[in-house]
PDB file of C-alpha atoms in Angstrom:
ATOM      1  CA  MET A   1     -28.277  -7.094   6.349  1.00  0.00           C
ATOM      2  CA  ILE A   2     -26.309  -8.886   8.664  1.00  0.00           C
ATOM      3  CA  ARG A   3     -24.086  -9.909   6.409  1.00  0.00           C
ATOM      4  CA  VAL A   4     -23.015  -6.934   4.922  1.00  0.00           C
ATOM      5  CA  ASN A   5     -22.097  -4.959   8.772  1.00  0.00           C
ATOM      6  CA  ARG A   6     -19.947  -8.095   8.993  1.00  0.00           C
ATOM      7  CA  LEU A   7     -18.186  -7.658   5.964  1.00  0.00           C
ATOM      8  CA  LEU A   8     -18.145  -3.853   7.043  1.00  0.00           C
ATOM      9  CA  PHE A   9     -16.339  -5.370  10.418  1.00  0.00           C
ATOM     10  CA  THR A  10     -14.476  -7.301   8.966  1.00  0.00           C
ATOM     11  CA  GLY A  11     -13.397  -4.949   6.169  1.00  0.00           C
ATOM     12  CA  LEU A  12     -13.126  -1.430   8.150  1.00  0.00           C
ATOM     13  CA  PHE A  13     -11.073  -3.884  11.476  1.00  0.00           C
ATOM     14  CA  LEU A  14      -8.594  -4.692   8.525  1.00  0.00           C
ATOM     15  CA  ALA A  15      -8.049  -1.353   7.491  1.00  0.00           C
ATOM     16  CA  VAL A  16      -8.238  -0.205  10.382  1.00  0.00           C
ATOM     17  CA  MET A  17      -5.017  -1.924  10.586  1.00  0.00           C
ATOM     18  CA  LEU A  18      -3.254  -1.301   7.299  1.00  0.00           C
ATOM     19  CA  ALA A  19      -3.979   2.027   7.131  1.00  0.00           C
ATOM     20  CA  GLY A  20      -0.627   3.015   7.731  1.00  0.00           C
ATOM     21  CA  PRO A  21       2.840   2.470   9.400  1.00  0.00           C
ATOM     22  CA  GLY A  22       2.909   1.260  12.687  1.00  0.00           C
ATOM     23  CA  TYR A  23      -0.868   2.681  12.745  1.00  0.00           C
ATOM     24  CA  ALA A  24      -2.131  -0.808  14.981  1.00  0.00           C
ATOM     25  CA  GLN A  25       1.175   0.086  17.399  1.00  0.00           C
ATOM     26  CA  ALA A  26       0.736   3.829  18.059  1.00  0.00           C
ATOM     27  CA  ALA A  27      -3.752   2.913  18.312  1.00  0.00           C
ATOM     28  CA  GLY A  28      -2.576   0.527  20.939  1.00  0.00           C
ATOM     29  CA  LEU A  29      -3.936  -1.939  19.278  1.00  0.00           C
ATOM     30  CA  THR A  30      -3.404  -6.038  20.261  1.00  0.00           C
ATOM     31  CA  LEU A  31      -4.083  -8.263  17.781  1.00  0.00           C
ATOM     32  CA  PRO A  32      -5.520 -11.720  19.637  1.00  0.00           C
ATOM     33  CA  ASN A  33      -3.185 -14.589  19.001  1.00  0.00           C
ATOM     34  CA  VAL A  34      -4.762 -16.898  15.869  1.00  0.00           C
ATOM     35  CA  SER A  35      -3.738 -21.114  16.827  1.00  0.00           C
ATOM     36  CA  LEU A  36      -4.152 -23.370  13.922  1.00  0.00           C
ATOM     37  CA  ASN A  37      -3.448 -27.163  14.934  1.00  0.00           C
ATOM     38  CA  VAL A  38      -4.269 -28.992  12.097  1.00  0.00           C
ATOM     39  CA  GLY A  39      -5.792 -33.449  12.846  1.00  0.00           C
ATOM     40  CA  ALA A  40      -6.075 -31.919  16.577  1.00  0.00           C
ATOM     41  CA  GLY A  41      -9.701 -32.673  18.233  1.00  0.00           C
ATOM     42  CA  GLY A  42      -9.804 -36.172  17.043  1.00  0.00           C
ATOM     43  CA  GLY A  43     -12.781 -34.943  14.760  1.00  0.00           C
ATOM     44  CA  SER A  44     -14.889 -34.059  17.582  1.00  0.00           C
ATOM     45  CA  PRO A  45     -18.016 -31.310  16.635  1.00  0.00           C
ATOM     46  CA  ALA A  46     -16.121 -28.723  17.971  1.00  0.00           C
ATOM     47  CA  ALA A  47     -13.004 -28.565  15.725  1.00  0.00           C
ATOM     48  CA  VAL A  48     -15.096 -29.184  12.622  1.00  0.00           C
ATOM     49  CA  VAL A  49     -17.244 -25.801  13.761  1.00  0.00           C
ATOM     50  CA  ALA A  50     -14.203 -24.383  13.544  1.00  0.00           C
ATOM     51  CA  SER A  51     -12.796 -25.595  11.066  1.00  0.00           C
ATOM     52  CA  VAL A  52     -16.298 -23.846   9.249  1.00  0.00           C
ATOM     53  CA  ARG A  53     -15.985 -21.042  10.947  1.00  0.00           C
ATOM     54  CA  LEU A  54     -12.193 -21.043   9.345  1.00  0.00           C
ATOM     55  CA  LEU A  55     -13.643 -21.335   5.679  1.00  0.00           C
ATOM     56  CA  VAL A  56     -16.567 -18.797   5.918  1.00  0.00           C
ATOM     57  CA  LEU A  57     -14.161 -16.641   7.022  1.00  0.00           C
ATOM     58  CA  LEU A  58     -11.692 -17.204   4.476  1.00  0.00           C
ATOM     59  CA  SER A  59     -14.362 -16.403   1.776  1.00  0.00           C
ATOM     60  CA  VAL A  60     -16.158 -13.542   3.417  1.00  0.00           C
ATOM     61  CA  LEU A  61     -11.806 -12.096   3.309  1.00  0.00           C
ATOM     62  CA  THR A  62     -12.587 -12.596  -0.219  1.00  0.00           C
ATOM     63  CA  PHE A  63     -15.076  -9.617  -0.705  1.00  0.00           C
ATOM     64  CA  VAL A  64     -13.530  -7.205   2.033  1.00  0.00           C
ATOM     65  CA  PRO A  65     -11.142  -5.389  -0.619  1.00  0.00           C
ATOM     66  CA  ALA A  66     -14.208  -4.411  -3.145  1.00  0.00           C
ATOM     67  CA  ILE A  67     -16.472  -4.060  -0.626  1.00  0.00           C
ATOM     68  CA  LEU A  68     -13.722  -1.410   0.733  1.00  0.00           C
ATOM     69  CA  LEU A  69     -13.205   0.247  -2.547  1.00  0.00           C
ATOM     70  CA  MET A  70     -16.481   0.983  -3.739  1.00  0.00           C
ATOM     71  CA  THR A  71     -17.474   2.626   0.009  1.00  0.00           C
ATOM     72  CA  THR A  72     -15.220   4.597   0.540  1.00  0.00           C
ATOM     73  CA  SER A  73     -13.318   7.910  -1.865  1.00  0.00           C
ATOM     74  CA  PHE A  74     -11.467   5.107  -3.870  1.00  0.00           C
ATOM     75  CA  THR A  75     -13.848   5.021  -6.817  1.00  0.00           C
ATOM     76  CA  ARG A  76     -14.145   8.968  -7.518  1.00  0.00           C
ATOM     77  CA  ILE A  77     -10.229   9.411  -7.394  1.00  0.00           C
ATOM     78  CA  ILE A  78      -9.730   6.521  -9.728  1.00  0.00           C
ATOM     79  CA  ILE A  79     -12.151   7.348 -12.430  1.00  0.00           C
ATOM     80  CA  VAL A  80     -11.494  11.238 -12.456  1.00  0.00           C
ATOM     81  CA  LEU A  81      -7.670   9.937 -12.613  1.00  0.00           C
ATOM     82  CA  SER A  82      -7.884   7.508 -15.612  1.00  0.00           C
ATOM     83  CA  PHE A  83     -10.480  10.864 -17.285  1.00  0.00           C
ATOM     84  CA  LEU A  84      -7.311  12.954 -16.794  1.00  0.00           C
ATOM     85  CA  ARG A  85      -4.127  10.790 -18.414  1.00  0.00           C
ATOM     86  CA  SER A  86      -6.780   9.766 -21.299  1.00  0.00           C
ATOM     87  CA  ALA A  87      -7.719  13.795 -21.939  1.00  0.00           C
ATOM     88  CA  LEU A  88      -3.311  14.343 -21.652  1.00  0.00           C
ATOM     89  CA  GLY A  89      -3.190  11.536 -24.507  1.00  0.00           C
ATOM     90  CA  THR A  90      -0.284   9.882 -22.494  1.00  0.00           C
ATOM     91  CA  GLN A  91      -1.623   6.435 -23.269  1.00  0.00           C
ATOM     92  CA  THR A  92       0.203   4.838 -20.168  1.00  0.00           C
ATOM     93  CA  THR A  93       2.083   7.459 -18.825  1.00  0.00           C
ATOM     94  CA  PRO A  94       1.337   7.515 -15.807  1.00  0.00           C
ATOM     95  CA  PRO A  95       0.968   3.666 -15.293  1.00  0.00           C
ATOM     96  CA  SER A  96      -2.164   2.057 -13.722  1.00  0.00           C
ATOM     97  CA  GLN A  97       0.338   0.997 -10.694  1.00  0.00           C
ATOM     98  CA  VAL A  98       1.144   5.168  -9.683  1.00  0.00           C
ATOM     99  CA  LEU A  99      -2.406   5.804 -10.620  1.00  0.00           C
ATOM    100  CA  ILE A 100      -4.131   3.422  -8.368  1.00  0.00           C
ATOM    101  CA  GLY A 101      -1.066   3.210  -5.602  1.00  0.00           C
ATOM    102  CA  LEU A 102      -1.573   7.836  -5.522  1.00  0.00           C
ATOM    103  CA  ALA A 103      -6.188   6.729  -5.409  1.00  0.00           C
ATOM    104  CA  LEU A 104      -5.467   4.472  -2.782  1.00  0.00           C
ATOM    105  CA  PHE A 105      -3.278   6.302  -0.741  1.00  0.00           C
ATOM    106  CA  LEU A 106      -5.699   9.633  -0.943  1.00  0.00           C
ATOM    107  CA  THR A 107      -8.595   7.178  -0.050  1.00  0.00           C
ATOM    108  CA  PHE A 108      -6.179   6.366   3.510  1.00  0.00           C
ATOM    109  CA  PHE A 109      -5.415  10.413   4.103  1.00  0.00           C
ATOM    110  CA  ILE A 110      -9.109  11.257   3.251  1.00  0.00           C
ATOM    111  CA  MET A 111     -11.107   8.249   5.670  1.00  0.00           C
ATOM    112  CA  ALA A 112      -8.864   8.570   8.077  1.00  0.00           C
ATOM    113  CA  PRO A 113     -11.456  10.338   9.738  1.00  0.00           C
ATOM    114  CA  VAL A 114     -13.762   7.894   9.593  1.00  0.00           C
ATOM    115  CA  TYR A 115     -10.720   5.459  10.581  1.00  0.00           C
ATOM    116  CA  ASN A 116     -10.420   6.140  13.877  1.00  0.00           C
ATOM    117  CA  GLN A 117     -13.988   6.634  14.600  1.00  0.00           C
ATOM    118  CA  VAL A 118     -14.374   2.988  13.449  1.00  0.00           C
ATOM    119  CA  ASN A 119     -10.903   2.219  15.702  1.00  0.00           C
ATOM    120  CA  ALA A 120     -12.352   4.641  18.456  1.00  0.00           C
ATOM    121  CA  GLN A 121     -16.073   3.089  19.340  1.00  0.00           C
ATOM    122  CA  ALA A 122     -15.722  -0.600  17.411  1.00  0.00           C
ATOM    123  CA  VAL A 123     -12.901  -2.360  17.125  1.00  0.00           C
ATOM    124  CA  GLN A 124     -10.680  -0.932  20.784  1.00  0.00           C
ATOM    125  CA  PRO A 125     -14.362  -1.901  22.690  1.00  0.00           C
ATOM    126  CA  TYR A 126     -14.859  -5.019  20.490  1.00  0.00           C
ATOM    127  CA  LEU A 127     -10.571  -6.129  21.512  1.00  0.00           C
ATOM    128  CA  SER A 128     -11.752  -5.354  25.145  1.00  0.00           C
ATOM    129  CA  GLY A 129     -14.590  -7.339  25.140  1.00  0.00           C
ATOM    130  CA  ARG A 130     -16.434  -4.502  26.330  1.00  0.00           C
ATOM    131  CA  ILE A 131     -19.583  -4.864  23.480  1.00  0.00           C
ATOM    132  CA  SER A 132     -20.464  -7.891  21.424  1.00  0.00           C
ATOM    133  CA  GLN A 133     -19.090  -8.425  17.839  1.00  0.00           C
ATOM    134  CA  ALA A 134     -22.879  -7.395  16.809  1.00  0.00           C
ATOM    135  CA  ALA A 135     -22.790  -4.018  18.554  1.00  0.00           C
ATOM    136  CA  ALA A 136     -18.674  -3.535  17.177  1.00  0.00           C
ATOM    137  CA  GLU A 137     -20.427  -4.767  13.724  1.00  0.00           C
ATOM    138  CA  ASP A 138     -23.540  -1.957  14.166  1.00  0.00           C
ATOM    139  CA  ALA A 139     -21.059   0.887  15.742  1.00  0.00           C
ATOM    140  CA  ALA A 140     -18.366   0.782  12.912  1.00  0.00           C
ATOM    141  CA  ALA A 141     -20.794   0.262   9.906  1.00  0.00           C
ATOM    142  CA  ALA A 142     -22.148   4.052  11.801  1.00  0.00           C
ATOM    143  CA  PRO A 143     -19.918   6.461  10.673  1.00  0.00           C
ATOM    144  CA  LEU A 144     -18.750   4.833   7.008  1.00  0.00           C
ATOM    145  CA  ARG A 145     -23.146   5.429   6.696  1.00  0.00           C
ATOM    146  CA  SER A 146     -22.483   8.571   7.367  1.00  0.00           C
ATOM    147  CA  PHE A 147     -20.091   9.035   5.169  1.00  0.00           C
ATOM    148  CA  MET A 148     -21.645   7.792   2.199  1.00  0.00           C
ATOM    149  CA  LEU A 149     -24.660   9.853   2.963  1.00  0.00           C
ATOM    150  CA  ARG A 150     -22.497  12.317   3.233  1.00  0.00           C
ATOM    151  CA  GLN A 151     -21.457  12.518  -1.046  1.00  0.00           C
ATOM    152  CA  THR A 152     -25.034  10.595  -1.879  1.00  0.00           C
ATOM    153  CA  ARG A 153     -27.276  12.593  -3.776  1.00  0.00           C
ATOM    154  CA  LYS A 154     -30.847  12.236  -2.342  1.00  0.00           C
ATOM    155  CA  GLU A 155     -32.364  11.704  -6.578  1.00  0.00           C
ATOM    156  CA  ASP A 156     -30.073   8.224  -5.750  1.00  0.00           C
ATOM    157  CA  LEU A 157     -30.788   7.951  -2.514  1.00  0.00           C
ATOM    158  CA  GLY A 158     -34.578   7.536  -3.368  1.00  0.00           C
ATOM    159  CA  LEU A 159     -34.567   5.844  -6.292  1.00  0.00           C
ATOM    160  CA  PHE A 160     -33.166   3.177  -4.209  1.00  0.00           C
ATOM    161  CA  VAL A 161     -35.496   3.682  -1.584  1.00  0.00           C
ATOM    162  CA  THR A 162     -37.966   3.588  -4.044  1.00  0.00           C
ATOM    163  CA  LEU A 163     -36.716  -0.540  -5.961  1.00  0.00           C
ATOM    164  CA  ALA A 164     -36.124  -1.285  -2.002  1.00  0.00           C
ATOM    165  CA  LYS A 165     -39.817  -0.477  -1.318  1.00  0.00           C
ATOM    166  CA  LEU A 166     -39.225   0.620   1.574  1.00  0.00           C
ATOM    167  CA  PRO A 167     -41.242   3.946   3.032  1.00  0.00           C
ATOM    168  CA  THR A 168     -39.873   7.396   3.161  1.00  0.00           C
ATOM    169  CA  PRO A 169     -37.365   7.348   6.025  1.00  0.00           C
ATOM    170  CA  VAL A 170     -37.516   9.817   8.574  1.00  0.00           C
ATOM    171  CA  ASN A 171     -34.011   9.612   9.117  1.00  0.00           C
ATOM    172  CA  THR A 172     -31.091   8.325   6.446  1.00  0.00           C
ATOM    173  CA  ASN A 173     -28.822   6.932   8.971  1.00  0.00           C
ATOM    174  CA  THR A 174     -31.401   4.298   9.926  1.00  0.00           C
ATOM    175  CA  LEU A 175     -31.572   3.341   5.860  1.00  0.00           C
ATOM    176  CA  PRO A 176     -30.161  -0.358   5.342  1.00  0.00           C
ATOM    177  CA  LEU A 177     -26.615  -0.522   4.124  1.00  0.00           C
ATOM    178  CA  THR A 178     -28.431  -2.756   1.084  1.00  0.00           C
ATOM    179  CA  VAL A 179     -29.978   1.097  -0.257  1.00  0.00           C
ATOM    180  CA  VAL A 180     -27.008   3.357   1.042  1.00  0.00           C
ATOM    181  CA  ILE A 181     -24.267   1.498  -0.551  1.00  0.00           C
ATOM    182  CA  PRO A 182     -25.315   1.353  -4.226  1.00  0.00           C
ATOM    183  CA  ALA A 183     -27.220   5.146  -3.539  1.00  0.00           C
ATOM    184  CA  PHE A 184     -23.154   5.928  -3.182  1.00  0.00           C
ATOM    185  CA  ILE A 185     -21.544   4.686  -5.991  1.00  0.00           C
ATOM    186  CA  THR A 186     -24.288   5.541  -8.216  1.00  0.00           C
ATOM    187  CA  SER A 187     -23.339   9.395  -6.964  1.00  0.00           C
ATOM    188  CA  GLU A 188     -19.801   8.357  -6.716  1.00  0.00           C
ATOM    189  CA  LEU A 189     -20.083   7.857 -10.912  1.00  0.00           C
ATOM    190  CA  LYS A 190     -21.936  10.941 -11.764  1.00  0.00           C
ATOM    191  CA  THR A 191     -19.555  12.546  -9.799  1.00  0.00           C
ATOM    192  CA  ALA A 192     -16.185  11.517 -11.096  1.00  0.00           C
ATOM    193  CA  PHE A 193     -17.370  11.767 -14.597  1.00  0.00           C
ATOM    194  CA  GLN A 194     -18.454  15.329 -14.358  1.00  0.00           C
ATOM    195  CA  MET A 195     -15.534  15.440 -12.584  1.00  0.00           C
ATOM    196  CA  GLY A 196     -13.492  14.200 -15.908  1.00  0.00           C
ATOM    197  CA  PHE A 197     -15.218  16.283 -18.146  1.00  0.00           C
ATOM    198  CA  LEU A 198     -14.222  19.514 -17.129  1.00  0.00           C
ATOM    199  CA  ILE A 199     -11.006  18.019 -17.204  1.00  0.00           C
ATOM    200  CA  TYR A 200     -11.017  17.339 -20.631  1.00  0.00           C
ATOM    201  CA  ILE A 201     -12.118  20.570 -21.453  1.00  0.00           C
ATOM    202  CA  PRO A 202      -8.512  22.624 -21.900  1.00  0.00           C
ATOM    203  CA  PHE A 203      -7.113  19.902 -23.327  1.00  0.00           C
ATOM    204  CA  LEU A 204     -10.641  19.312 -25.567  1.00  0.00           C
ATOM    205  CA  VAL A 205      -9.519  22.653 -26.839  1.00  0.00           C
ATOM    206  CA  ILE A 206      -5.514  22.502 -27.349  1.00  0.00           C
ATOM    207  CA  ASP A 207      -6.374  19.902 -29.586  1.00  0.00           C
ATOM    208  CA  ILE A 208      -9.068  21.516 -32.253  1.00  0.00           C
ATOM    209  CA  VAL A 209      -6.563  24.908 -32.543  1.00  0.00           C
ATOM    210  CA  VAL A 210      -3.593  22.776 -33.310  1.00  0.00           C
ATOM    211  CA  ALA A 211      -6.138  20.809 -35.580  1.00  0.00           C
ATOM    212  CA  SER A 212      -7.588  23.716 -37.191  1.00  0.00           C
ATOM    213  CA  ILE A 213      -3.582  25.180 -37.933  1.00  0.00           C
ATOM    214  CA  LEU A 214      -2.855  21.944 -39.289  1.00  0.00           C
ATOM    215  CA  GLN A 215      -5.441  21.629 -41.641  1.00  0.00           C
ATOM    216  CA  SER A 216      -5.388  25.166 -42.468  1.00  0.00           C
ATOM    217  CA  MET A 217      -1.319  24.585 -43.274  1.00  0.00           C
ATOM    218  CA  GLY A 218      -2.549  21.537 -45.992  1.00  0.00           C
ATOM    219  CA  MET A 219      -1.164  19.040 -43.166  1.00  0.00           C
ATOM    220  CA  PHE A 220      -3.490  16.491 -43.337  1.00  0.00           C
ATOM    221  CA  MET A 221      -1.341  13.378 -42.683  1.00  0.00           C
ATOM    222  CA  LEU A 222       0.217  14.554 -40.005  1.00  0.00           C
ATOM    223  CA  PRO A 223      -1.450  13.525 -37.025  1.00  0.00           C
ATOM    224  CA  PRO A 224      -3.341  16.042 -35.215  1.00  0.00           C
ATOM    225  CA  VAL A 225      -2.350  14.411 -31.470  1.00  0.00           C
ATOM    226  CA  ILE A 226       1.357  13.916 -32.349  1.00  0.00           C
ATOM    227  CA  ILE A 227       1.644  17.993 -32.782  1.00  0.00           C
ATOM    228  CA  SER A 228      -1.274  18.487 -29.449  1.00  0.00           C
ATOM    229  CA  LEU A 229       0.788  16.346 -27.119  1.00  0.00           C
ATOM    230  CA  PRO A 230       4.213  18.229 -25.811  1.00  0.00           C
ATOM    231  CA  PHE A 231       1.475  21.345 -25.913  1.00  0.00           C
ATOM    232  CA  LYS A 232      -0.553  19.335 -23.662  1.00  0.00           C
ATOM    233  CA  ILE A 233       1.558  18.204 -21.283  1.00  0.00           C
ATOM    234  CA  LEU A 234       3.435  21.836 -20.886  1.00  0.00           C
ATOM    235  CA  LEU A 235      -0.183  23.147 -19.780  1.00  0.00           C
ATOM    236  CA  PHE A 236      -0.232  20.512 -17.318  1.00  0.00           C
ATOM    237  CA  VAL A 237       3.073  22.002 -16.026  1.00  0.00           C
ATOM    238  CA  MET A 238       2.494  25.340 -15.880  1.00  0.00           C
ATOM    239  CA  VAL A 239      -0.572  25.179 -14.120  1.00  0.00           C
ATOM    240  CA  ASP A 240       0.177  22.614 -11.877  1.00  0.00           C
ATOM    241  CA  GLY A 241      -1.779  20.819 -12.743  1.00  0.00           C
ATOM    242  CA  TRP A 242      -1.767  17.715 -10.492  1.00  0.00           C
ATOM    243  CA  TYR A 243      -1.679  19.619  -7.337  1.00  0.00           C
ATOM    244  CA  LEU A 244      -4.633  21.045  -8.556  1.00  0.00           C
ATOM    245  CA  VAL A 245      -6.332  18.003  -9.000  1.00  0.00           C
ATOM    246  CA  VAL A 246      -5.173  16.011  -6.020  1.00  0.00           C
ATOM    247  CA  LYS A 247      -6.536  19.253  -4.105  1.00  0.00           C
ATOM    248  CA  SER A 248     -10.094  18.771  -6.142  1.00  0.00           C
ATOM    249  CA  LEU A 249     -10.335  15.422  -5.069  1.00  0.00           C
ATOM    250  CA  VAL A 250      -9.661  16.188  -1.401  1.00  0.00           C
ATOM    251  CA  GLU A 251     -11.931  18.853  -1.231  1.00  0.00           C
ATOM    252  CA  SER A 252     -14.865  17.239  -3.110  1.00  0.00           C
ATOM    253  CA  PHE A 253     -14.980  15.222  -0.351  1.00  0.00           C
ATOM    254  CA  HIS A 254     -15.320  17.982   2.373  1.00  0.00           C
TER     255      HIS A 254
END
């Protein structure tokens, strides 16, 4: 539990720093100066401890991207966008880099209120020395836990509470993150697949209609995908599909 809180605090701290251009300056953040004097200290215990701490910090940072992606809205967004590309049948258009970039910036937009709470309740007090690191970790985890619990189904949460052999909580905000995070991910996967199924339906209808027409005309050697692709793109453009998809994704978190 302490390790998860520490990872989340480190990740959220970096996210607040990188959430947008000039965010740190706008929020009035001052980053501490870090000086690494290689070879200094003559192998004293203090120097060894500092080196070990730096090594542990660098090791922890390797897990931060995965934790940030799995505890935010990124999972649902990227899965839905992938379903959309598959339903259109455009293969690699839009490219994966574009979809990931769009998913990241939508994640920053959706998670901005959470990052603001983390900045106000944990990062700023910690940098000013008003609270300890342990208190900052708990304060940083609280807004993210509330966000995840709002998107988590009771069935999924109850499953992991049962698997962890924990008593039924009176207040879900007291649940450890080791229970909340996997329940949140499971709920996000289910929600993303439901949205992907709904996106598939109109394009599937077009494929069925085109295949039926080609079969009735005796054109068995012509792949229906070649004919249906322009019609699916035309339908998507006419209904302003990107606007509807992005709007649905953002509103699904409210």
